[in-house]
Amino acid sequence: NLGIIEPFLKEYGYTFPVLPAKPYVEQTADMVAIPQNWVVDRQGVWRWQQFGFDERQAGWIAAALEKIKSVQ
C-alpha cells in the first residue's frame, strides 16, 4: 500500500528505491519468506536471492556484501 510506504520513507528520511511488488514476488518466486534479499544487476537481471536472515551464521553478512559488490 503506497499510502503507507511513502509516508514511512519520508518520515525516517529513507531515500533508497522501494519496489512494492508482493503480487509479482508471489508469482515469480518459488517460495515467499520474510525477509527476502534480492540482488539485481544494472541491466535488471535477477542475480541472487536469499530467504531469511541469520546473523549467527558465520560470514553471512560478508557473503551477502560480496554478492552485492559482484554485480556493481
Tab-separated table of C-alpha atoms in Angstrom:
chain	number	residue	atom	x	y	z
A	1	ASN	CA	0.000	0.000	0.000
A	2	LEU	CA	1.808	3.098	-1.230
A	3	GLY	CA	-0.266	5.235	1.120
A	4	ILE	CA	1.592	3.587	3.995
A	5	ILE	CA	5.021	3.092	2.442
A	6	GLU	CA	5.636	6.595	1.115
A	7	PRO	CA	4.913	8.489	4.369
A	8	PHE	CA	7.045	5.988	6.321
A	9	LEU	CA	10.018	6.516	3.986
A	10	LYS	CA	9.683	10.299	4.211
A	11	GLU	CA	9.283	10.306	8.000
A	12	TYR	CA	12.506	8.381	8.514
A	13	GLY	CA	14.442	10.056	5.701
A	14	TYR	CA	14.959	6.908	3.634
A	15	THR	CA	15.961	7.618	0.044
A	16	PHE	CA	16.518	4.129	-1.340
A	17	PRO	CA	14.167	2.806	-4.038
A	18	VAL	CA	11.292	0.617	-2.886
A	19	LEU	CA	9.513	-1.814	-5.162
A	20	PRO	CA	6.108	-2.705	-3.726
A	21	ALA	CA	5.768	-5.945	-5.638
A	22	LYS	CA	4.143	-8.541	-3.384
A	23	PRO	CA	1.937	-9.997	-6.180
A	24	TYR	CA	4.956	-10.139	-8.532
A	25	VAL	CA	7.045	-11.898	-5.891
A	26	GLU	CA	4.320	-14.427	-5.172
A	27	GLN	CA	4.039	-15.245	-8.887
A	28	THR	CA	7.796	-15.281	-9.573
A	29	ALA	CA	9.492	-16.750	-6.523
A	30	ASP	CA	9.352	-20.430	-5.677
A	31	MET	CA	8.548	-19.531	-2.090
A	32	VAL	CA	7.578	-16.474	-0.124
A	33	ALA	CA	9.518	-15.697	3.049
A	34	ILE	CA	10.378	-12.606	5.038
A	35	PRO	CA	12.888	-11.165	4.712
A	36	GLN	CA	13.906	-11.696	1.120
A	37	ASN	CA	17.106	-10.215	-0.213
A	38	TRP	CA	17.489	-9.863	-3.950
A	39	VAL	CA	20.454	-8.701	-5.971
A	40	VAL	CA	19.567	-7.329	-9.392
A	41	ASP	CA	22.273	-6.072	-11.754
A	42	ARG	CA	22.191	-2.769	-13.666
A	43	GLN	CA	20.555	-4.483	-16.637
A	44	GLY	CA	17.707	-5.666	-14.423
A	45	VAL	CA	18.802	-9.305	-14.333
A	46	TRP	CA	17.975	-11.123	-11.093
A	47	ARG	CA	21.387	-12.462	-9.978
A	48	TRP	CA	20.845	-13.747	-6.440
A	49	GLN	CA	18.226	-14.215	-3.759
A	50	GLN	CA	18.342	-15.118	-0.097
A	51	PHE	CA	15.379	-16.108	2.028
A	52	GLY	CA	15.551	-15.240	5.687
A	53	PHE	CA	18.432	-13.929	7.746
A	54	ASP	CA	20.533	-15.443	10.499
A	55	GLU	CA	23.132	-13.103	11.917
A	56	ARG	CA	24.553	-16.047	13.888
A	57	GLN	CA	25.513	-17.798	10.653
A	58	ALA	CA	29.243	-17.201	10.283
A	59	GLY	CA	30.095	-14.942	7.386
A	60	TRP	CA	26.500	-14.269	6.266
A	61	ILE	CA	26.889	-10.504	6.106
A	62	ALA	CA	30.296	-10.652	4.402
A	63	ALA	CA	28.995	-13.160	1.843
A	64	ALA	CA	25.940	-11.013	1.089
A	65	LEU	CA	28.114	-7.909	0.620
A	66	GLU	CA	30.378	-9.806	-1.772
A	67	LYS	CA	27.365	-10.846	-3.851
A	68	ILE	CA	26.198	-7.235	-3.988
A	69	LYS	CA	29.655	-5.990	-4.995
A	70	SER	CA	29.926	-8.643	-7.700
A	71	VAL	CA	27.123	-7.077	-9.743
A	72	GLN	CA	28.072	-3.401	-9.426
